[in-house]
Amino acid sequence: MVVGLPGTGIGGLFYLFMAFWMPFHELYMLARGRSSPARWRFIALNWIIITGVLAVLWVTMLAMKTLVHFTGLEKPRGVLEKTGLVSGLAHDTNTFFASAGWASAISLVALVVIVHALRLTVGRASKPRLAALPV
Amino acid sequence: MSTIALSPTSLKPLPSALKQAPLRPATDTRQPPPTRENTGLTVLIPAYNEAASIADTVRSVQAQSMQADDIIVIDDCSTDDTGAIAQSLGVTVLRTPKNCGCKANALNYGLRFVDSEFALAIDADTTFDQKSFERLMTAFDDPNVAAACGFVLPRNVNTIWERGRYVEYLFAFGLYKPMQDYYERPLLASGCFSAYRTEDLRAVGGWPTRTVAEDMDLTWMMYMRGRKVRFVPEAVCYPIEPHNLHFLSKQLRRWSCGFFQTVKLHWREVLHIPFLRTIVAIGVWDATIAALALLFILPLLAIFVSPVFLLGYFIDIPAVLVPVLHRAHQRGEVKKALASLPGFFVLRFVNAWFVLVAIWREVITGNRLATFEKGH
C-alpha cells in the first residue's frame, strides 16, 4: 500500500531534509550507544542519492528554461495575459522555479508548526482503541 | 456481519482459545505439530477465490530457507478450488463457516489457531525470494519489535498500470520507507507481507476490521502501545498487482479511503507519536493539495495563463528518477525501470483522482467505504 502521491508535493522536500538531517541524528544515537557502521553506511548512501537528486533537479531546471526560451512559451498568453502575479511568474522561469520551491518550503514549515501546535493543545484519546475480533 | 469486541486476554493462553474457536469444517487438514526444528513461525494466508495463484504462493512459502512450523490457508468460502489446491500441497486448510467479508476477519479466524511466537501474514497472490522469511525475521532479534515488513515489487510488469506501480514501489520502498525505518516509524507494515509477534497481535485484538486499511490501522496501534515496527528491505515479496483499470480502481478506492478512515480514527493518538505525526500530516497535505494541483490547478493555469505551468508535471522527475534508478540498478533492472517511467506519471493522475474521491467520501460526506474489495 502506498499513501497519496509519491514524488509529488512537499513529501519529497521533507524526505530530502530528513536525509540531510540523518548524520546529526546519528551523532545523537552514537552518544546513546545505538549507532553502528551499517547505519553510517546507510546515511552515506542516502546522502549520495539526495545529492544526485539535487544535481539532476538543477539540470532539469536548466533544460526547462532552455526549452521555454526556444519555444517562446515565456510570453504570457490566454485570458489572463499581462495581468497579475501568476502571469508574472509564467513570464520569468527563474521566478517560476524559485516560487515553486519557496511555496513548498513555506507549506512544509507551516504544516510542521501546525502539527506541533495541535500536539500541544489536543489531548490523547481517553482509552486505547482495540480492534474487534469476529465471532 | 456481527462482531464483538473480545478482551486481548480472551484469546490467551492458546489452549483455551482453541476451545473457544469454532469447530473446523470437514476440509480442515491441520496436522500434528511438526517434529522438525521449531522456528516459532506460522504463516497465515487468507484466500478467497485464489485458485489461480494459491499454488505459487504456497510453493514459494514451502521453498523458503526458513521453514515455518505451520502454513495455514484460510479459505474464506471460496467458490473455486482454492481450498482443494492448497490441501493438495500439504498445508493446513481452514474453511471459514461463512464468508468473512474482509481480509482482516479471515486473518483473525486463522489467528485463533496460531500457537507459535510469530505470525506471518501474506497475500494469497504473493511469492518471495528464497531467503525473504529468514531476512524478515532478523528484525525480531530486538525484543521491542512487534511487527516487520518487507520490500514489495509487482510480480508482473507488463501493462501500463503494473509498470506505474513498479516505479511507484521502487520509489516508495527504495527511498521513503528506508528513511521512515531509520527514524523508527515505517508508515505501515504492508498487508501482503508482514510478520508479527503473536503476543502483540493478540494484545491489540488481532487485525482491525473497522477500517478497510487493516495493515495501517494495526501498525499505528503497535506504535500507540510503544512497540516498534521495522522495514527490512532485503526481504522481498512479489504480489500480483492490478493489471487493468477496473481492478486498479478497486484497490485505489480501498487504499485511499482506508488511509482517511485510519487518520480519522487515530489522529489524536498519532499527534503524540514523533515522526509518524509529520509523515501522516504530509501524506494528508499532499493527497489533498498535490492531487488538486495535478488534476485542476495546473491545467487551468496552463489554459488561462501560460503553458509554462505544464512544466509543473515534470519538475519532480529527477526526485523520482534518481532513487528509482538506484534501486533498479541494484536489481539489474534499469531498462525495465526506464521503460516503466511513463506508467508512473499516468498512474499518478489515477491516484490523484481516487484520493480526491476518498476525501469527498470519508471526510466531507461521511459516506465511508465499508466493502472490502481486493484489487485483482
XYZ file of C-alpha atoms in Angstrom:
511
model
C 0.000 0.000 0.000
C 1.247 3.425 -0.963
C -0.280 6.544 0.542
C -1.036 9.633 -1.504
C 1.092 10.589 -4.470
C 4.732 9.564 -4.040
C 7.150 12.009 -5.578
C 4.792 14.966 -5.592
C 4.137 17.862 -3.266
C 6.054 18.640 -0.126
C 6.696 14.992 0.717
C 9.763 14.887 -1.496
C 11.124 18.040 0.107
C 10.533 16.627 3.581
C 12.388 13.398 2.853
C 15.282 15.355 1.332
C 15.519 17.368 4.518
C 15.286 14.251 6.684
C 18.097 12.649 4.685
C 20.278 15.706 5.305
C 19.402 15.532 8.989
C 20.482 11.899 9.364
C 24.150 12.458 10.333
C 23.105 14.790 13.136
C 20.536 12.298 14.345
C 23.176 9.587 14.173
C 25.524 11.601 16.356
C 22.742 11.636 18.927
C 22.370 7.863 18.545
C 26.143 7.473 18.864
C 26.056 9.312 22.156
C 23.377 6.861 23.345
C 25.423 3.878 22.176
C 22.938 2.929 19.463
C 24.995 3.743 16.374
C 26.763 1.273 14.084
C 28.950 1.286 10.949
C 25.993 -0.130 8.971
C 23.874 2.874 9.950
C 26.620 5.274 8.843
C 26.839 3.422 5.509
C 23.088 3.827 5.109
C 23.413 7.558 5.784
C 26.252 7.906 3.271
C 24.194 6.111 0.632
C 21.231 8.403 1.223
C 23.438 11.472 1.029
C 24.712 10.265 -2.343
C 21.129 9.723 -3.526
C 19.880 13.139 -2.441
C 22.964 14.827 -3.877
C 22.109 13.067 -7.119
C 18.506 14.233 -6.833
C 19.568 17.857 -6.351
C 22.086 17.683 -9.198
C 19.563 16.222 -11.643
C 16.966 18.729 -10.429
C 19.321 21.563 -11.311
C 19.985 20.093 -14.765
C 16.238 19.639 -15.283
C 15.550 23.280 -14.470
C 18.264 24.402 -16.882
C 16.792 22.191 -19.583
C 13.289 23.505 -18.935
C 14.442 27.100 -19.035
C 16.149 26.463 -22.349
C 13.059 24.737 -23.691
C 10.820 27.592 -22.594
C 13.145 30.159 -24.133
C 13.425 28.472 -27.524
C 9.724 27.697 -27.814
C 8.696 31.224 -26.854
C 6.483 29.894 -24.072
C 7.730 32.520 -21.660
C 5.371 35.010 -23.298
C 2.143 35.097 -21.313
C -0.978 34.178 -23.244
C -4.580 33.398 -22.613
C -7.334 35.422 -20.980
C -5.171 36.391 -18.010
C -2.404 37.661 -20.256
C -0.348 40.531 -18.820
C -2.280 40.556 -15.592
C -1.376 39.759 -12.073
C 1.271 37.848 -10.203
C 0.521 34.478 -11.778
C 1.132 35.857 -15.223
C 4.379 37.364 -13.984
C 5.506 34.000 -12.690
C 4.999 32.442 -16.070
C 6.907 35.283 -17.684
C 10.118 34.599 -15.838
C 11.225 30.987 -15.471
C 13.694 31.842 -12.700
C 10.895 33.346 -10.678
C 8.689 30.394 -11.579
C 11.105 27.794 -10.217
C 12.038 29.884 -7.194
C 8.383 30.470 -6.360
C 7.584 26.763 -6.616
C 10.475 25.972 -4.256
C 9.567 28.662 -1.752
C 5.890 27.741 -1.805
C 6.772 24.119 -0.991
C 9.216 25.090 1.756
C 6.798 27.519 3.393
C 3.981 24.972 3.211
C 6.168 22.330 4.820
C 7.274 24.594 7.665
C 3.703 25.779 8.243
C 2.460 22.191 8.331
C 5.105 21.117 10.833
C 4.270 24.106 13.043
C 0.555 23.312 12.882
C 1.163 19.665 13.788
C 3.224 20.647 16.823
C 0.652 23.224 17.877
C -2.022 20.531 17.711
C 0.194 18.138 19.656
C 0.445 20.672 22.449
C -3.244 21.512 22.515
C -5.007 18.238 21.705
C -5.031 15.558 24.351
C -4.756 11.841 23.793
C -7.856 9.709 23.475
C -9.103 8.567 26.889
C -8.564 4.863 26.286
C -6.815 2.799 23.628
C -8.914 1.610 20.708
C -8.781 -2.121 20.325
C -9.756 -3.937 17.219
C -12.821 -6.163 17.230
C -12.390 -9.832 16.557
C -15.157 -11.643 14.676
C -17.234 -14.286 16.323
C -21.581 -9.189 9.747
C -21.798 -9.317 13.503
C -18.704 -8.730 15.542
C -17.995 -8.488 19.220
C -15.058 -6.943 20.975
C -13.020 -9.521 22.842
C -10.611 -8.547 25.530
C -6.999 -9.173 24.478
C -6.549 -11.834 27.104
C -9.598 -13.768 25.998
C -7.501 -15.308 23.265
C -4.705 -16.384 25.594
C -3.456 -18.807 26.660
C -3.784 -20.739 23.478
C -5.398 -23.964 24.684
C -8.424 -22.081 25.991
C -8.512 -20.047 22.806
C -8.697 -23.239 20.822
C -11.580 -24.438 22.960
C -13.445 -21.219 22.150
C -12.739 -21.443 18.452
C -15.453 -22.644 16.108
C -15.346 -26.282 15.077
C -13.308 -26.773 11.976
C -15.241 -27.836 8.915
C -14.533 -31.112 7.183
C -11.864 -29.646 4.942
C -9.602 -28.872 7.895
C -6.383 -30.781 7.292
C -4.363 -29.377 10.167
C -1.591 -31.807 11.055
C 0.034 -32.504 14.438
C 2.903 -30.168 15.346
C 5.940 -30.803 13.113
C 8.803 -32.766 14.573
C 11.487 -30.760 12.768
C 13.220 -27.801 14.347
C 10.699 -25.344 15.722
C 11.105 -21.915 14.117
C 8.246 -20.359 16.059
C 6.644 -19.119 12.864
C 3.153 -19.712 11.498
C 2.247 -18.439 8.054
C -1.321 -17.231 7.576
C -2.664 -16.986 4.029
C -6.218 -15.626 3.743
C -7.685 -16.609 0.406
C -10.926 -16.021 -1.424
C -11.174 -17.417 -4.959
C -7.424 -17.525 -5.407
C -7.257 -20.803 -7.321
C -5.100 -19.216 -9.994
C -2.398 -18.043 -7.620
C -2.555 -20.007 -4.367
C -0.314 -22.842 -5.572
C 2.543 -20.490 -6.499
C 2.221 -18.773 -3.134
C 2.242 -21.991 -1.094
C 5.155 -23.428 -3.071
C 7.094 -20.211 -2.573
C 6.490 -20.420 1.185
C 7.478 -24.093 1.259
C 10.706 -23.287 -0.599
C 11.863 -20.733 1.968
C 15.261 -21.137 3.603
C 13.448 -20.638 6.917
C 10.672 -23.180 7.182
C 7.502 -22.244 9.033
C 6.164 -24.531 11.749
C 2.781 -24.341 10.122
C 1.311 -22.912 6.943
C -2.379 -22.131 7.298
C -4.527 -21.240 4.317
C -7.775 -19.640 5.449
C -10.217 -20.445 2.698
C -12.855 -17.743 3.083
C -15.669 -19.774 1.495
C -14.161 -19.655 -1.967
C -16.405 -20.777 -4.793
C -13.463 -22.108 -6.777
C -10.842 -24.781 -5.978
C -8.670 -22.633 -3.707
C -9.065 -24.923 -0.694
C -8.564 -28.145 -2.638
C -5.439 -26.862 -4.351
C -3.930 -25.724 -1.055
C -4.852 -29.034 0.561
C -3.153 -30.966 -2.216
C 0.079 -29.136 -1.405
C 0.076 -30.477 2.153
C -0.669 -27.317 4.108
C -3.312 -26.721 6.771
C -6.572 -25.506 5.283
C -9.212 -23.846 7.428
C -12.545 -23.037 5.847
C -14.486 -20.247 7.498
C -18.116 -21.078 8.412
C -19.269 -18.209 6.224
C -17.555 -15.605 4.084
C -15.820 -13.147 6.413
C -16.246 -10.202 4.081
C -12.745 -8.869 4.539
C -9.152 -9.975 4.854
C -8.868 -8.892 8.483
C -11.718 -11.145 9.579
C -10.254 -14.115 7.726
C -6.858 -13.490 9.326
C -8.444 -13.260 12.778
C -10.156 -16.566 12.151
C -6.762 -18.093 11.405
C -5.107 -16.347 14.355
C -7.149 -18.480 16.748
C -5.174 -21.499 15.554
C -1.729 -19.946 15.862
C 0.333 -21.378 18.705
C 3.730 -20.035 17.669
C 5.662 -16.976 18.787
C 5.337 -15.256 15.408
C 2.582 -14.982 12.821
C 3.415 -14.073 9.258
C 0.544 -12.758 7.165
C 0.852 -12.892 3.418
C -1.494 -12.415 0.491
C -2.568 -15.445 -1.498
C -1.152 -13.966 -4.697
C 2.327 -13.245 -3.382
C 5.624 -15.038 -3.917
C 9.021 -14.481 -2.311
C 12.763 -14.650 -2.711
C 14.045 -17.847 -1.156
C 15.544 -16.072 1.889
C 12.820 -13.481 2.404
C 11.380 -15.012 5.582
C 14.810 -15.572 7.105
C 15.766 -11.967 6.428
C 12.479 -10.562 7.638
C 12.619 -12.420 10.929
C 16.007 -10.893 11.829
C 14.050 -7.773 12.792
C 12.714 -9.657 15.820
C 16.173 -10.000 17.350
C 15.138 -6.781 19.044
C 12.555 -7.782 21.676
C 10.825 -4.406 21.310
C 9.892 -5.104 17.707
C 6.262 -6.162 17.329
C 5.998 -6.204 13.538
C 8.230 -6.256 10.470
C 7.508 -5.842 6.792
C 9.428 -6.367 3.588
C 10.085 -4.774 0.220
C 7.201 -5.112 -2.222
C 7.567 -5.335 -6.002
C 4.963 -6.328 -8.601
C 5.442 -9.868 -9.888
C 4.227 -8.986 -13.370
C 5.367 -5.767 -15.030
C 3.573 -5.720 -18.372
C 0.628 -3.322 -18.551
C 0.943 0.418 -18.027
C -0.695 0.064 -14.594
C 1.733 -2.624 -13.473
C 4.624 -0.572 -14.805
C 3.418 2.510 -12.974
C 3.125 0.519 -9.780
C 6.595 -0.955 -10.320
C 8.173 2.517 -10.397
C 5.961 3.687 -7.535
C 7.147 0.783 -5.364
C 10.801 1.199 -6.325
C 10.479 4.827 -5.277
C 8.397 4.423 -2.128
C 10.119 1.275 -0.832
C 13.519 2.421 -2.057
C 13.557 5.938 -0.610
C 10.624 6.781 1.660
C 10.294 3.548 3.591
C 14.010 3.064 4.466
C 14.042 6.660 5.680
C 10.939 6.035 7.786
C 12.622 2.922 9.163
C 15.767 4.880 10.018
C 13.629 7.189 12.146
C 11.890 4.064 13.553
C 8.461 4.847 12.148
C 7.530 2.988 8.962
C 4.137 4.372 7.990
C 2.693 0.873 7.753
C 3.650 -2.780 7.674
C 2.269 -3.803 4.294
C -0.549 -6.308 4.479
C 0.798 -8.516 1.724
C 3.957 -9.463 3.639
C 4.314 -8.673 7.334
C 5.327 -10.682 10.388
C 4.083 -10.052 13.907
C 4.872 -11.161 17.396
C 1.713 -13.170 18.129
C 1.531 -11.822 21.661
C 1.441 -8.230 20.381
C -1.073 -9.123 17.734
C -3.438 -10.602 20.299
C -2.871 -7.714 22.695
C -4.415 -5.282 20.198
C -7.293 -7.617 19.404
C -5.965 -9.009 16.137
C -6.338 -7.378 12.752
C -8.742 -4.408 12.919
C -11.963 -4.701 10.936
C -13.202 -1.146 11.473
C -11.250 0.296 8.522
C -10.540 -1.036 5.064
C -6.808 -0.432 5.665
C -6.256 -3.051 8.350
C -2.485 -3.013 7.879
C -2.130 0.707 8.546
C -4.573 0.615 11.437
C -2.674 -2.284 13.022
C 0.725 -0.634 12.539
C -0.373 2.565 14.229
C -1.846 0.615 17.119
C 1.529 -1.043 17.641
C 3.114 2.409 17.907
C 0.435 3.515 20.360
C 1.418 0.612 22.599
C 5.030 1.776 22.489
C 6.127 -1.108 20.302
C 8.437 -0.944 17.290
C 7.745 -1.744 13.656
C 10.608 -2.413 11.253
C 11.070 -2.404 7.497
C 13.526 -4.977 6.125
C 14.381 -4.048 2.520
C 16.335 -7.263 1.927
C 13.147 -9.301 2.393
C 11.452 -9.030 -0.979
C 7.972 -10.189 -1.966
C 6.179 -10.175 -5.305
C 2.380 -9.749 -5.253
C 0.256 -9.693 -8.380
C -0.730 -6.068 -8.913
C -3.842 -4.882 -10.787
C -3.294 -5.324 -14.495
C -6.175 -3.164 -15.679
C -8.038 -0.034 -14.652
C -11.025 -1.991 -13.337
C -9.056 -3.824 -10.665
C -6.779 -0.876 -10.058
C -9.820 1.250 -9.249
C -10.962 -1.212 -6.580
C -7.543 -1.253 -4.995
C -7.025 2.520 -5.064
C -10.508 3.161 -3.707
C -9.764 0.895 -0.761
C -6.284 2.290 -0.135
C -7.333 5.942 -0.331
C -10.485 5.541 1.756
C -8.599 3.326 4.201
C -5.958 5.986 4.732
C -8.502 8.657 5.610
C -10.516 6.251 7.767
C -7.385 5.442 9.753
C -6.410 9.102 10.083
C -9.904 9.985 11.305
C -9.795 7.140 13.801
C -6.340 7.721 15.276
C -5.362 11.341 14.648
C -5.393 12.305 18.322
C -3.059 9.496 19.287
C -0.860 9.940 16.221
C -0.173 13.564 17.200
C 1.818 12.194 20.133
C 3.975 9.812 18.105
C 7.143 11.568 16.881
C 7.889 11.450 13.140
C 4.716 9.486 12.400
C 2.637 12.603 13.036
C 4.690 14.534 10.483
C 4.613 11.919 7.723
C 0.878 11.437 8.212
C 0.271 15.208 8.064
C 2.386 15.440 4.928
C 0.509 12.489 3.464
C -2.802 14.234 4.049
C -1.483 17.543 2.679
C 0.000 16.000 -0.452
C -3.037 13.827 -1.003
C -5.192 16.946 -0.969
C -3.167 19.815 -2.370
C -0.947 17.881 -4.774
C -3.949 15.988 -6.148
C -5.871 19.242 -6.682
C -2.833 20.828 -8.326
C -2.280 17.841 -10.565
C -5.844 17.497 -11.759
C -7.177 21.045 -11.732
C -4.842 23.911 -10.825
C -2.035 23.221 -13.287
C -4.339 22.637 -16.282
C -6.298 25.798 -15.502
C -3.152 27.861 -15.172
C -1.829 26.389 -18.403
C -5.047 27.248 -20.242
C -5.726 30.686 -18.805
C -2.223 31.993 -18.097
C 0.628 30.210 -19.810
C 1.623 26.715 -20.961
C 4.759 27.196 -18.848
C 2.750 25.865 -15.930
C 2.663 22.465 -17.617
C 6.280 22.161 -16.519
C 4.851 21.516 -13.078
C 4.028 17.994 -14.249
C 7.670 17.215 -14.956
C 9.549 19.280 -12.421
C 9.868 16.383 -9.978
C 11.151 13.838 -12.491
C 14.665 13.909 -11.006
C 13.370 13.422 -7.492
C 11.679 10.255 -8.690
C 14.247 9.066 -11.216
C 17.403 9.013 -9.082
C 16.191 6.749 -6.255
C 14.257 4.582 -8.706
C 17.298 4.012 -10.909
C 19.451 3.361 -7.862
C 17.142 0.529 -6.744
C 16.671 -0.705 -10.300
C 20.451 -0.829 -10.788
C 20.818 -2.960 -7.655
C 18.349 -5.412 -9.181
C 19.785 -5.222 -12.697
C 16.514 -3.747 -13.970
C 17.489 -0.270 -15.179
C 15.979 -0.736 -18.659
C 12.766 -2.041 -17.156
C 12.557 0.944 -14.812
C 13.190 3.463 -17.585
C 10.618 1.804 -19.817
C 8.126 1.867 -16.949
C 8.575 5.532 -16.032
C 5.735 6.831 -18.250
C 3.398 4.453 -16.440
C 4.280 6.138 -13.151
C 3.149 9.510 -14.430
C -0.085 8.080 -15.804
C -0.738 6.258 -12.541
C -0.238 9.496 -10.646
C -3.307 11.022 -12.282
C -5.399 7.987 -11.386
C -4.068 8.058 -7.811
C -4.900 11.750 -7.556
C -8.476 11.138 -8.681
C -9.107 8.369 -6.170
C -7.522 10.358 -3.361
C -9.909 13.249 -4.023
C -12.867 10.874 -4.237
C -11.785 9.393 -0.885
C -11.644 12.861 0.694
C -15.131 13.552 -0.611
C -16.484 10.258 0.737
C -14.659 9.887 4.019
C -14.098 13.469 5.140
C -16.763 15.638 3.539
C -19.878 13.462 3.122
C -19.060 10.768 5.681
C -20.196 8.086 3.228
C -17.458 5.711 4.321
C -16.315 2.757 2.272
C -17.268 -0.427 4.090
C -16.826 -3.032 1.381
C -13.513 -4.807 1.147
C -12.646 -5.457 -2.497
C -9.285 -6.893 -3.403
C -7.672 -5.262 -6.383
C -7.023 -8.171 -8.689
